[in-house]
Amino acid sequence: MSEARAYASASPTTPLAPRRISRREPGPLDVAIDIAYCGICHSDIHTVRGEWGPGAYPIVPGHEIVGRVSRVGKRVKKFKIGDLAGVGCMVDSCRKCANCRRGMEQHCLGRLSFTYNAVEQDGVTRTQGGYSSHIVVDEAFTLKVKSGQPLERVAPLLCAGITTYSPLKRHGVKKGTRVGVLGLGGLGHMAVKLAAAMGATVTALSGSESKRPDAKKLGASSFALTKDPAVMAALAGTLDLIIDTVSGDHDVNSMVGLLTTGGTLVMVGASPRPHAVGSFPLIFGRRAIEGSLIGGIKETQEMLDFCAKKKVFADVEVIAAKDINAAYERVLKSDVRYRFSIDCSTL
Ligand code: NAP
Ligand code: ZN
Ligand code: ZN
């Protein structure tokens, strides 16, 4: 066992605070990673505040992890000491079920070990995430990160990147596809960048007028203020695909109305409360609403390689660990441009 410095939540209502946690000794197939940066995902906030259901405290959040390999188990093949490595939302899965065998570990039908607030495959050990100095993960769930990239901007790809890349790929987004991205936060700004890198014509749909000047810089061809009824009316029936990244209550029906006939709205934002959805805009436009959960390990590697090649990185504000609680408040106010990345050397 080794001791890691971490930031943990002790209850849904208390601020995160420094805490020591233990990590296992690397087994034959494990790599130990000294964490350089960890992104702050809105899911971290939903989880520690108990918005999706009760958590098992203490919880060390963080699933956008990048760092350097410090130790490797005897049988590790993919990594050597000193390599860069990434860890996303999962640290293990059953590896036997039909979904795991198809590279869809995120939909494991057995036990899925999320990176935090979950249990390892032993069914006992609680997983603890990336707001920490180091982590030990099986090499099968550890991603290769190319050198020469800004690591603080690579970290958010491990969740925000793959969560938006996966549905864009699945829907065959290419030159000429008209993609709408609802919510310009951590996921949304990555969706804009990735869809643009795939050649799509992107409309940024946002409730924040202050983000208008950024839309073009991110790669969108236009910005639409969702609060403006005239703007929404002009967009009706024009989008092939919408990636909805909103974290809370919002009017999904007005977004469905923006889709073309046969268009799809992909729900990645995980609002704790259910949405009211009208049947008519779906039926008459043969439109669909579907969900999407991160992506599998192979696809996550593909996304990291795509981003390295296209030089697509998150826009980040690097913070020290002591500023995590203040950063949470700013995320809740949609006041982040566009992801906080924790410098884990400050833990
Ligand atoms: P975020 O940085 O807070 O971004 C969410 C954005 O949505 C905000 O910046 C804001 O954009 C808009 N927004 C927030 N509240 C709103 C409201 N009530 N009505 C309308 N717009 C609102 O969050 P994130 O880290 O990108 O995560 C977004 C959601 O995706 C969270 O629920 C998170 O848990 C979920 N998530 C899901 C997956 C998955 O696998 N499906 C993976 C990661 C995260 P504007 O200012 O532009 O309006
Ligand atoms: Zn996340
Ligand atoms: Zn499985």
Coordinates of N, CA, C and O in Angstrom, one line a residue, residues 2-167:
S2 N 0.4 2.3 -0.6 CA 1.1 3.6 -0.5 C 0.0 4.6 -0.2 O -1.2 4.5 -0.4
E3 N 0.5 5.7 0.3 CA -0.4 6.8 0.7 C -0.4 7.9 -0.3 O 0.7 8.3 -0.8
A4 N -1.6 8.3 -0.7 CA -1.7 9.4 -1.7 C -2.3 10.6 -1.0 O -3.2 10.5 -0.2
R5 N -1.9 11.8 -1.5 CA -2.5 13.0 -1.0 C -3.7 13.3 -1.9 O -3.6 13.1 -3.1
A6 N -4.8 13.7 -1.3 CA -6.0 13.8 -2.1 C -6.9 14.9 -1.6 O -6.6 15.5 -0.5
Y7 N -7.9 15.3 -2.4 CA -9.0 16.2 -1.9 C -10.3 15.4 -2.0 O -10.6 14.7 -3.0
A8 N -11.0 15.3 -0.9 CA -12.1 14.5 -0.8 C -13.3 15.2 -0.2 O -13.2 16.2 0.5
S9 N -14.5 14.6 -0.6 CA -15.8 15.1 -0.1 C -16.2 14.2 1.0 O -16.2 13.0 0.8
A10 N -16.5 14.7 2.2 CA -16.9 13.9 3.4 C -18.4 13.7 3.5 O -18.9 12.8 4.2
S11 N -19.2 14.6 2.8 CA -20.7 14.5 2.8 C -21.2 15.4 1.7 O -20.5 16.2 1.1
P12 N -22.5 15.2 1.4 CA -23.1 16.0 0.3 C -23.0 17.5 0.5 O -23.2 18.3 -0.4
T13 N -22.9 17.9 1.8 CA -23.1 19.3 2.1 C -21.8 20.0 2.6 O -21.8 21.2 2.9
T14 N -20.7 19.3 2.7 CA -19.5 20.0 3.2 C -18.5 20.2 2.0 O -18.5 19.4 1.0
P15 N -17.7 21.2 2.1 CA -16.7 21.5 1.0 C -15.7 20.3 1.0 O -15.5 19.6 2.0
L16 N -15.1 20.2 -0.2 CA -14.0 19.2 -0.3 C -12.8 19.7 0.6 O -12.6 20.9 0.7
A17 N -12.0 18.7 1.1 CA -10.9 19.1 2.0 C -9.8 18.1 1.8 O -10.0 16.9 1.3
P18 N -8.5 18.5 2.1 CA -7.4 17.5 2.0 C -7.6 16.3 2.8 O -8.2 16.3 3.9
R19 N -7.2 15.1 2.2 CA -7.3 13.9 2.9 C -6.2 12.9 2.4 O -5.9 13.0 1.2
R20 N -5.7 12.0 3.3 CA -4.8 11.0 2.8 C -5.6 9.7 2.5 O -6.5 9.4 3.2
I21 N -5.3 9.1 1.4 CA -6.0 7.8 1.0 C -4.9 6.8 0.7 O -3.7 7.2 0.4
S22 N -5.3 5.5 0.7 CA -4.2 4.5 0.4 C -4.5 3.9 -1.0 O -5.7 3.8 -1.4
R23 N -3.5 3.7 -1.7 CA -3.5 3.0 -3.0 C -2.9 1.7 -2.9 O -1.9 1.5 -2.2
R24 N -3.4 0.7 -3.7 CA -2.8 -0.7 -3.6 C -1.4 -0.7 -4.2 O -1.0 0.2 -5.0
E25 N -0.6 -1.7 -3.8 CA 0.7 -2.0 -4.4 C 0.4 -2.4 -5.9 O -0.6 -3.2 -6.1
P26 N 1.1 -1.9 -6.9 CA 0.8 -2.4 -8.2 C 0.9 -3.9 -8.4 O 2.0 -4.5 -8.0
G27 N -0.1 -4.5 -8.9 CA -0.1 -5.9 -9.2 C 0.6 -6.2 -10.5 O 1.1 -5.2 -11.1
P28 N 0.7 -7.4 -10.9 CA 1.5 -7.8 -12.1 C 1.0 -7.0 -13.4 O 1.9 -6.7 -14.2
L29 N -0.2 -6.6 -13.5 CA -0.7 -5.9 -14.7 C -1.1 -4.4 -14.4 O -1.7 -3.8 -15.2
D30 N -0.6 -3.9 -13.3 CA -1.0 -2.5 -12.9 C 0.1 -1.6 -13.3 O 1.3 -1.9 -13.3
V31 N -0.3 -0.3 -13.5 CA 0.6 0.8 -13.6 C 0.3 1.8 -12.5 O -0.9 2.0 -12.2
A32 N 1.3 2.3 -11.9 CA 1.1 3.5 -10.9 C 1.5 4.7 -11.7 O 2.4 4.8 -12.4
I33 N 0.6 5.7 -11.5 CA 0.7 7.0 -12.3 C 0.8 8.1 -11.3 O -0.1 8.3 -10.4
D34 N 1.8 8.9 -11.4 CA 1.9 10.2 -10.7 C 1.1 11.2 -11.5 O 1.3 11.5 -12.6
I35 N 0.0 11.7 -10.8 CA -1.0 12.5 -11.6 C -0.5 13.9 -11.7 O -0.1 14.6 -10.7
A36 N -0.5 14.4 -12.9 CA 0.0 15.8 -13.2 C -1.2 16.7 -13.2 O -1.2 17.7 -12.4
Y37 N -2.3 16.4 -13.9 CA -3.5 17.2 -13.9 C -4.7 16.4 -13.9 O -4.7 15.2 -14.4
C38 N -5.8 16.9 -13.3 CA -7.1 16.3 -13.3 C -8.1 17.3 -13.6 O -8.2 18.4 -12.9
G39 N -9.0 17.1 -14.6 CA -10.1 18.0 -14.9 C -11.2 18.0 -13.9 O -11.4 17.0 -13.2
I40 N -12.0 19.0 -13.8 CA -13.2 19.0 -13.0 C -14.4 18.9 -13.9 O -14.7 19.8 -14.7
C41 N -15.1 17.8 -13.8 CA -16.3 17.5 -14.6 C -17.5 17.8 -13.8 O -17.5 17.6 -12.6
H42 N -18.6 18.2 -14.4 CA -19.8 18.5 -13.7 C -20.3 17.3 -13.0 O -21.0 17.3 -11.9
S43 N -20.0 16.1 -13.5 CA -20.4 14.8 -12.9 C -19.7 14.7 -11.5 O -20.3 14.1 -10.6
D44 N -18.5 15.3 -11.3 CA -17.9 15.3 -10.0 C -18.8 16.0 -9.0 O -19.1 15.5 -7.8
I45 N -19.4 17.1 -9.4 CA -20.3 17.9 -8.5 C -21.6 17.2 -8.3 O -22.0 17.0 -7.1
H46 N -22.2 16.6 -9.4 CA -23.5 15.9 -9.2 C -23.2 14.8 -8.1 O -24.1 14.5 -7.3
T47 N -22.1 14.1 -8.3 CA -21.8 12.9 -7.4 C -21.6 13.3 -6.0 O -22.2 12.8 -5.1
V48 N -20.6 14.2 -5.7 CA -20.3 14.5 -4.3 C -21.5 15.2 -3.6 O -21.6 15.0 -2.4
R49 N -22.3 15.8 -4.4 CA -23.5 16.5 -3.7 C -24.7 15.6 -3.6 O -25.8 16.0 -3.2
G50 N -24.5 14.3 -4.0 CA -25.6 13.4 -3.9 C -26.8 13.6 -4.8 O -27.9 13.1 -4.6
E51 N -26.6 14.3 -5.9 CA -27.7 14.7 -6.8 C -28.2 13.5 -7.6 O -29.3 13.6 -8.1
W52 N -27.4 12.5 -7.8 CA -27.8 11.4 -8.6 C -28.2 10.2 -7.7 O -28.4 9.1 -8.1
G53 N -28.1 10.4 -6.4 CA -28.4 9.3 -5.4 C -27.3 9.4 -4.4 O -26.3 10.1 -4.5
P54 N -27.5 8.6 -3.3 CA -26.5 8.7 -2.2 C -25.2 8.2 -2.6 O -25.1 7.2 -3.3
G55 N -24.1 8.9 -2.1 CA -22.8 8.4 -2.4 C -22.2 7.7 -1.2 O -22.8 7.7 -0.1
A56 N -21.1 7.0 -1.4 CA -20.4 6.4 -0.2 C -19.2 7.2 0.1 O -18.2 7.2 -0.6
Y57 N -19.3 8.0 1.2 CA -18.2 8.9 1.5 C -17.1 8.3 2.4 O -17.5 7.3 3.1
P58 N -15.9 8.8 2.4 CA -15.4 9.9 1.6 C -15.3 9.6 0.1 O -15.0 8.5 -0.2
I59 N -15.5 10.6 -0.7 CA -15.4 10.4 -2.1 C -14.3 11.4 -2.6 O -14.3 12.6 -2.4
V60 N -13.3 10.8 -3.3 CA -12.3 11.6 -4.0 C -12.7 11.6 -5.5 O -12.6 10.6 -6.1
P61 N -13.2 12.7 -5.9 CA -13.7 12.7 -7.3 C -12.5 12.8 -8.3 O -11.4 12.8 -7.9
G62 N -12.9 12.9 -9.6 CA -11.9 13.2 -10.6 C -11.7 12.0 -11.6 O -11.3 10.9 -11.2
H63 N -12.1 12.2 -12.9 CA -11.9 11.1 -13.8 C -11.4 11.7 -15.2 O -11.8 11.1 -16.2
E64 N -10.7 12.7 -15.1 CA -10.0 13.3 -16.3 C -8.5 13.4 -15.9 O -8.0 14.5 -15.6
I65 N -7.8 12.2 -15.9 CA -6.5 12.1 -15.2 C -5.4 11.9 -16.3 O -5.5 11.1 -17.2
V66 N -4.4 12.8 -16.1 CA -3.2 12.6 -16.9 C -2.0 12.7 -16.1 O -1.9 13.5 -15.1
G67 N -1.0 11.8 -16.3 CA 0.2 11.9 -15.5 C 1.3 11.0 -16.1 O 1.2 10.6 -17.3
R68 N 2.3 10.7 -15.3 CA 3.4 9.9 -15.7 C 3.6 8.6 -15.0 O 3.4 8.6 -13.7
V69 N 3.9 7.6 -15.7 CA 4.0 6.2 -15.0 C 5.2 6.2 -14.1 O 6.3 6.5 -14.6
S70 N 5.0 5.8 -12.9 CA 6.1 5.8 -11.9 C 6.5 4.4 -11.6 O 7.7 4.1 -11.2
R71 N 5.6 3.4 -11.7 CA 5.9 2.0 -11.4 C 5.1 1.1 -12.4 O 4.0 1.5 -12.7
V72 N 5.6 0.0 -12.8 CA 4.8 -1.0 -13.6 C 4.9 -2.4 -13.0 O 6.0 -2.7 -12.5
G73 N 3.9 -3.1 -13.1 CA 3.9 -4.5 -12.7 C 4.7 -5.4 -13.6 O 4.9 -5.0 -14.8
K74 N 5.0 -6.6 -13.1 CA 5.9 -7.5 -13.9 C 5.4 -7.8 -15.3 O 6.2 -8.0 -16.2
R75 N 4.1 -7.9 -15.5 CA 3.6 -8.4 -16.8 C 3.1 -7.3 -17.6 O 2.4 -7.5 -18.7
V76 N 3.3 -6.0 -17.2 CA 2.8 -4.9 -18.0 C 3.6 -4.8 -19.3 O 4.8 -4.8 -19.3
K77 N 2.8 -4.6 -20.4 CA 3.4 -4.6 -21.7 C 3.3 -3.2 -22.4 O 4.2 -2.7 -23.1
K78 N 2.2 -2.5 -22.1 CA 1.9 -1.2 -22.8 C 2.7 0.0 -22.3 O 2.9 0.9 -23.0
F79 N 3.2 -0.1 -21.1 CA 3.9 1.1 -20.5 C 5.2 0.7 -19.8 O 5.4 -0.4 -19.4
K80 N 6.1 1.8 -19.8 CA 7.3 1.7 -19.0 C 7.4 2.9 -18.1 O 6.7 3.9 -18.4
I81 N 8.2 2.8 -17.2 CA 8.4 4.0 -16.2 C 8.7 5.2 -17.0 O 9.6 5.2 -17.9
G82 N 8.1 6.3 -16.7 CA 8.4 7.6 -17.4 C 7.4 7.9 -18.5 O 7.3 9.0 -19.0
D83 N 6.6 6.9 -19.0 CA 5.6 7.2 -20.1 C 4.5 8.0 -19.5 O 4.1 8.0 -18.4
L84 N 3.9 8.8 -20.5 CA 2.7 9.5 -20.1 C 1.5 8.6 -20.2 O 1.4 7.7 -21.1
A85 N 0.5 8.8 -19.3 CA -0.7 7.9 -19.3 C -1.9 8.7 -18.9 O -1.8 9.7 -18.2
G86 N -3.0 8.2 -19.3 CA -4.3 8.8 -19.0 C -5.3 7.8 -18.4 O -5.2 6.6 -18.7
V87 N -6.2 8.3 -17.5 CA -7.3 7.4 -17.0 C -8.5 8.2 -17.1 O -8.5 9.4 -16.7
G88 N -9.6 7.6 -17.5 CA -10.9 8.3 -17.7 C -11.9 7.9 -16.6 O -11.5 7.7 -15.4
C89 N -13.1 7.6 -17.0 CA -14.2 7.4 -16.1 C -14.3 6.0 -15.5 O -15.0 5.7 -14.6
M90 N -13.5 5.0 -16.1 CA -13.5 3.6 -15.6 C -12.1 3.2 -15.3 O -11.2 3.5 -16.0
V91 N -12.0 2.3 -14.3 CA -10.8 1.7 -13.9 C -10.8 0.2 -14.1 O -9.7 -0.5 -14.1
D92 N -12.0 -0.4 -14.3 CA -12.1 -1.8 -14.6 C -13.5 -2.2 -15.0 O -14.4 -1.3 -14.8
S93 N -13.7 -3.4 -15.5 CA -15.0 -3.9 -15.8 C -14.9 -5.4 -15.7 O -13.8 -5.9 -15.5
C94 N -16.1 -6.1 -15.9 CA -16.0 -7.6 -15.8 C -15.2 -8.2 -16.9 O -14.6 -9.3 -16.7
R95 N -15.1 -7.6 -18.0 CA -14.3 -8.0 -19.2 C -14.8 -9.3 -19.8 O -14.2 -9.8 -20.8
K96 N -15.9 -9.8 -19.4 CA -16.4 -11.1 -19.9 C -17.7 -11.0 -20.6 O -18.1 -11.8 -21.5
C97 N -18.5 -10.0 -20.3 CA -19.9 -9.9 -20.8 C -19.8 -9.5 -22.3 O -18.8 -9.1 -22.8
A98 N -21.0 -9.6 -22.9 CA -21.0 -9.3 -24.4 C -20.6 -7.9 -24.7 O -19.9 -7.6 -25.6
N99 N -21.0 -6.9 -23.8 CA -20.6 -5.5 -24.1 C -19.1 -5.3 -23.9 O -18.4 -4.6 -24.7
C100 N -18.5 -5.9 -22.8 CA -17.1 -5.7 -22.6 C -16.3 -6.3 -23.8 O -15.3 -5.7 -24.3
R101 N -16.8 -7.5 -24.3 CA -16.1 -8.1 -25.4 C -16.2 -7.3 -26.7 O -15.3 -7.5 -27.5
R102 N -17.2 -6.5 -26.8 CA -17.3 -5.6 -28.0 C -16.7 -4.3 -27.8 O -16.9 -3.4 -28.6
G103 N -15.9 -4.1 -26.7 CA -15.2 -2.8 -26.5 C -16.2 -1.7 -26.0 O -15.9 -0.5 -26.2
M104 N -17.3 -2.2 -25.4 CA -18.2 -1.2 -24.8 C -18.2 -1.4 -23.3 O -19.3 -1.7 -22.7
E105 N -17.0 -1.3 -22.7 CA -16.9 -1.5 -21.3 C -17.8 -0.6 -20.4 O -18.2 -1.0 -19.3
Q106 N -18.1 0.6 -21.0 CA -18.9 1.5 -20.2 C -20.3 1.0 -20.0 O -21.1 1.5 -19.2
H107 N -20.7 0.0 -20.9 CA -22.0 -0.6 -20.7 C -21.9 -2.0 -20.2 O -22.7 -2.9 -20.5
C108 N -20.9 -2.3 -19.4 CA -20.6 -3.6 -18.8 C -21.9 -4.1 -18.1 O -22.6 -3.4 -17.4
L109 N -22.2 -5.4 -18.5 CA -23.4 -6.0 -17.9 C -23.1 -6.7 -16.6 O -24.0 -7.1 -15.9
G110 N -21.9 -6.8 -16.2 CA -21.5 -7.3 -14.9 C -21.2 -6.2 -14.0 O -22.0 -5.3 -13.8
R111 N -20.0 -6.1 -13.4 CA -19.7 -5.1 -12.5 C -18.7 -4.1 -13.2 O -17.7 -4.4 -13.7
L112 N -19.2 -2.8 -13.3 CA -18.4 -1.8 -13.9 C -17.7 -1.0 -12.8 O -18.4 -0.5 -11.9
S113 N -16.4 -0.9 -12.8 CA -15.7 -0.1 -11.7 C -15.5 1.3 -12.3 O -14.5 1.5 -13.0
F114 N -16.4 2.2 -11.9 CA -16.1 3.6 -12.2 C -14.9 4.1 -11.4 O -14.5 3.5 -10.4
T115 N -14.3 5.2 -11.9 CA -13.0 5.7 -11.3 C -13.2 6.1 -9.8 O -12.2 6.1 -9.1
Y116 N -14.4 6.6 -9.5 CA -14.6 6.9 -8.1 C -16.1 6.6 -7.7 O -16.9 6.4 -8.6
N117 N -16.4 6.6 -6.4 CA -17.7 6.3 -5.9 C -18.2 5.0 -6.4 O -19.4 4.8 -6.8
A118 N -17.3 4.0 -6.5 CA -17.7 2.6 -7.0 C -16.8 1.6 -6.3 O -16.0 2.0 -5.5
V119 N -16.9 0.4 -6.7 CA -16.0 -0.6 -6.1 C -15.2 -1.3 -7.2 O -15.6 -1.5 -8.4
E120 N -14.0 -1.8 -6.8 CA -13.1 -2.5 -7.7 C -13.8 -3.9 -8.0 O -14.8 -4.3 -7.4
Q121 N -13.2 -4.7 -8.9 CA -13.7 -6.0 -9.2 C -13.7 -7.0 -8.1 O -14.4 -8.0 -8.1
D122 N -12.9 -6.7 -7.0 CA -13.0 -7.6 -5.8 C -14.3 -7.4 -5.1 O -14.6 -8.1 -4.1
G123 N -15.1 -6.4 -5.5 CA -16.4 -6.2 -4.9 C -16.4 -5.5 -3.5 O -17.4 -5.3 -2.9
V124 N -15.2 -5.1 -3.1 CA -15.0 -4.6 -1.7 C -14.3 -3.2 -1.7 O -14.8 -2.2 -1.2
T125 N -13.1 -3.2 -2.4 CA -12.3 -1.9 -2.3 C -13.0 -0.8 -3.1 O -13.4 -0.9 -4.2
R126 N -13.1 0.3 -2.4 CA -13.8 1.5 -3.0 C -12.8 2.2 -3.9 O -11.6 2.3 -3.6
T127 N -13.3 2.6 -5.1 CA -12.4 3.4 -6.0 C -12.4 4.8 -5.6 O -13.3 5.4 -5.0
Q128 N -11.2 5.5 -5.8 CA -11.0 6.9 -5.4 C -10.3 7.5 -6.6 O -9.4 7.0 -7.2
G129 N -10.8 8.7 -7.0 CA -10.5 9.3 -8.3 C -9.2 10.2 -8.3 O -8.3 10.1 -7.4
G130 N -9.2 11.1 -9.3 CA -8.0 11.8 -9.7 C -7.6 13.0 -9.0 O -6.6 13.6 -9.3
Y131 N -8.4 13.5 -8.0 CA -8.0 14.7 -7.3 C -7.0 14.2 -6.3 O -7.2 14.2 -5.0
S132 N -5.9 13.6 -6.7 CA -5.0 12.9 -5.9 C -3.6 12.9 -6.5 O -3.4 13.1 -7.7
S133 N -2.6 12.6 -5.7 CA -1.2 12.6 -6.1 C -0.8 11.5 -7.0 O 0.0 11.6 -7.9
H134 N -1.4 10.3 -6.8 CA -1.1 9.2 -7.7 C -2.3 8.2 -7.6 O -3.2 8.2 -6.8
I135 N -2.3 7.3 -8.6 CA -3.4 6.3 -8.8 C -2.7 5.0 -9.3 O -1.7 5.0 -10.0
V136 N -3.4 3.8 -9.0 CA -2.9 2.6 -9.5 C -4.0 1.9 -10.3 O -5.1 1.7 -9.8
V137 N -3.8 1.6 -11.6 CA -4.8 1.2 -12.5 C -4.3 0.0 -13.4 O -3.1 0.1 -13.8
D138 N -5.1 -0.9 -13.7 CA -4.7 -2.0 -14.6 C -4.4 -1.4 -16.0 O -5.1 -0.5 -16.4
E139 N -3.4 -1.9 -16.6 CA -2.9 -1.3 -17.9 C -4.0 -1.3 -18.9 O -4.1 -0.5 -19.8
A140 N -5.0 -2.3 -18.8 CA -6.0 -2.4 -19.8 C -7.0 -1.2 -19.8 O -7.7 -1.0 -20.7
F141 N -7.0 -0.5 -18.7 CA -7.9 0.6 -18.5 C -7.1 1.9 -18.5 O -7.6 3.0 -18.1
T142 N -5.8 1.9 -18.9 CA -4.9 3.0 -18.9 C -4.6 3.4 -20.3 O -4.4 2.5 -21.2
L143 N -4.8 4.7 -20.7 CA -4.6 5.1 -22.1 C -3.2 5.7 -22.3 O -2.6 6.2 -21.4
K144 N -2.8 5.5 -23.5 CA -1.5 6.1 -23.9 C -1.7 7.5 -24.3 O -2.6 7.9 -25.0
V145 N -0.8 8.4 -23.8 CA -0.8 9.8 -24.1 C 0.5 10.2 -24.8 O 1.6 9.9 -24.3
K146 N 0.4 10.8 -26.0 CA 1.6 11.1 -26.7 C 2.3 12.3 -26.0 O 1.7 13.2 -25.4
S147 N 3.7 12.3 -26.1 CA 4.4 13.4 -25.5 C 4.3 14.7 -26.4 O 3.9 14.6 -27.6
G148 N 4.7 15.8 -25.9 CA 4.8 17.0 -26.7 C 3.4 17.7 -26.7 O 3.2 18.6 -27.5
Q149 N 2.5 17.3 -25.8 CA 1.2 18.0 -25.8 C 1.0 18.7 -24.4 O 1.6 18.3 -23.5
P150 N 0.2 19.7 -24.4 CA -0.1 20.4 -23.1 C -0.9 19.5 -22.2 O -2.1 19.4 -22.4
L151 N -0.3 18.9 -21.2 CA -1.1 17.9 -20.4 C -2.3 18.5 -19.7 O -3.3 17.8 -19.6
E152 N -2.2 19.7 -19.3 CA -3.3 20.3 -18.5 C -4.5 20.4 -19.5 O -5.7 20.4 -19.0
R153 N -4.3 20.5 -20.8 CA -5.4 20.6 -21.8 C -5.8 19.2 -22.3 O -6.8 19.1 -23.0
V154 N -4.9 18.2 -22.1 CA -5.3 16.8 -22.5 C -6.2 16.2 -21.5 O -7.1 15.4 -21.8
A155 N -6.0 16.5 -20.2 CA -6.7 15.8 -19.1 C -8.2 15.8 -19.4 O -8.9 14.7 -19.3
P156 N -8.9 16.9 -19.7 CA -10.3 16.9 -19.9 C -10.8 16.0 -21.1 O -12.0 15.7 -21.2
L157 N -9.9 15.6 -22.0 CA -10.3 14.8 -23.1 C -10.8 13.4 -22.5 O -11.6 12.7 -23.2
L158 N -10.2 13.0 -21.4 CA -10.5 11.7 -20.8 C -12.0 11.5 -20.4 O -12.5 10.4 -20.3
C159 N -12.7 12.6 -20.2 CA -14.2 12.5 -20.1 C -14.9 13.4 -21.1 O -15.6 12.9 -21.9
A160 N -14.7 14.7 -21.0 CA -15.4 15.6 -21.9 C -15.1 15.3 -23.4 O -16.0 15.3 -24.2
G161 N -13.9 14.9 -23.6 CA -13.5 14.5 -25.0 C -14.2 13.3 -25.5 O -15.0 13.3 -26.5
I162 N -14.1 12.2 -24.8 CA -14.7 10.9 -25.3 C -16.2 11.0 -25.3 O -16.8 10.4 -26.2
T163 N -16.8 11.7 -24.3 CA -18.3 11.7 -24.2 C -18.9 12.4 -25.4 O -20.0 12.1 -25.8
T164 N -18.2 13.3 -26.0 CA -18.7 14.0 -27.2 C -18.2 13.4 -28.5 O -19.0 13.3 -29.5
Y165 N -17.0 12.9 -28.5 CA -16.4 12.2 -29.7 C -17.3 11.0 -30.0 O -17.6 10.8 -31.2
S166 N -17.7 10.2 -29.0 CA -18.3 8.9 -29.3 C -19.6 9.1 -30.1 O -19.8 8.5 -31.2
P167 N -20.6 10.0 -29.6 CA -21.8 10.1 -30.4 C -21.6 10.8 -31.8 O -22.3 10.5 -32.8

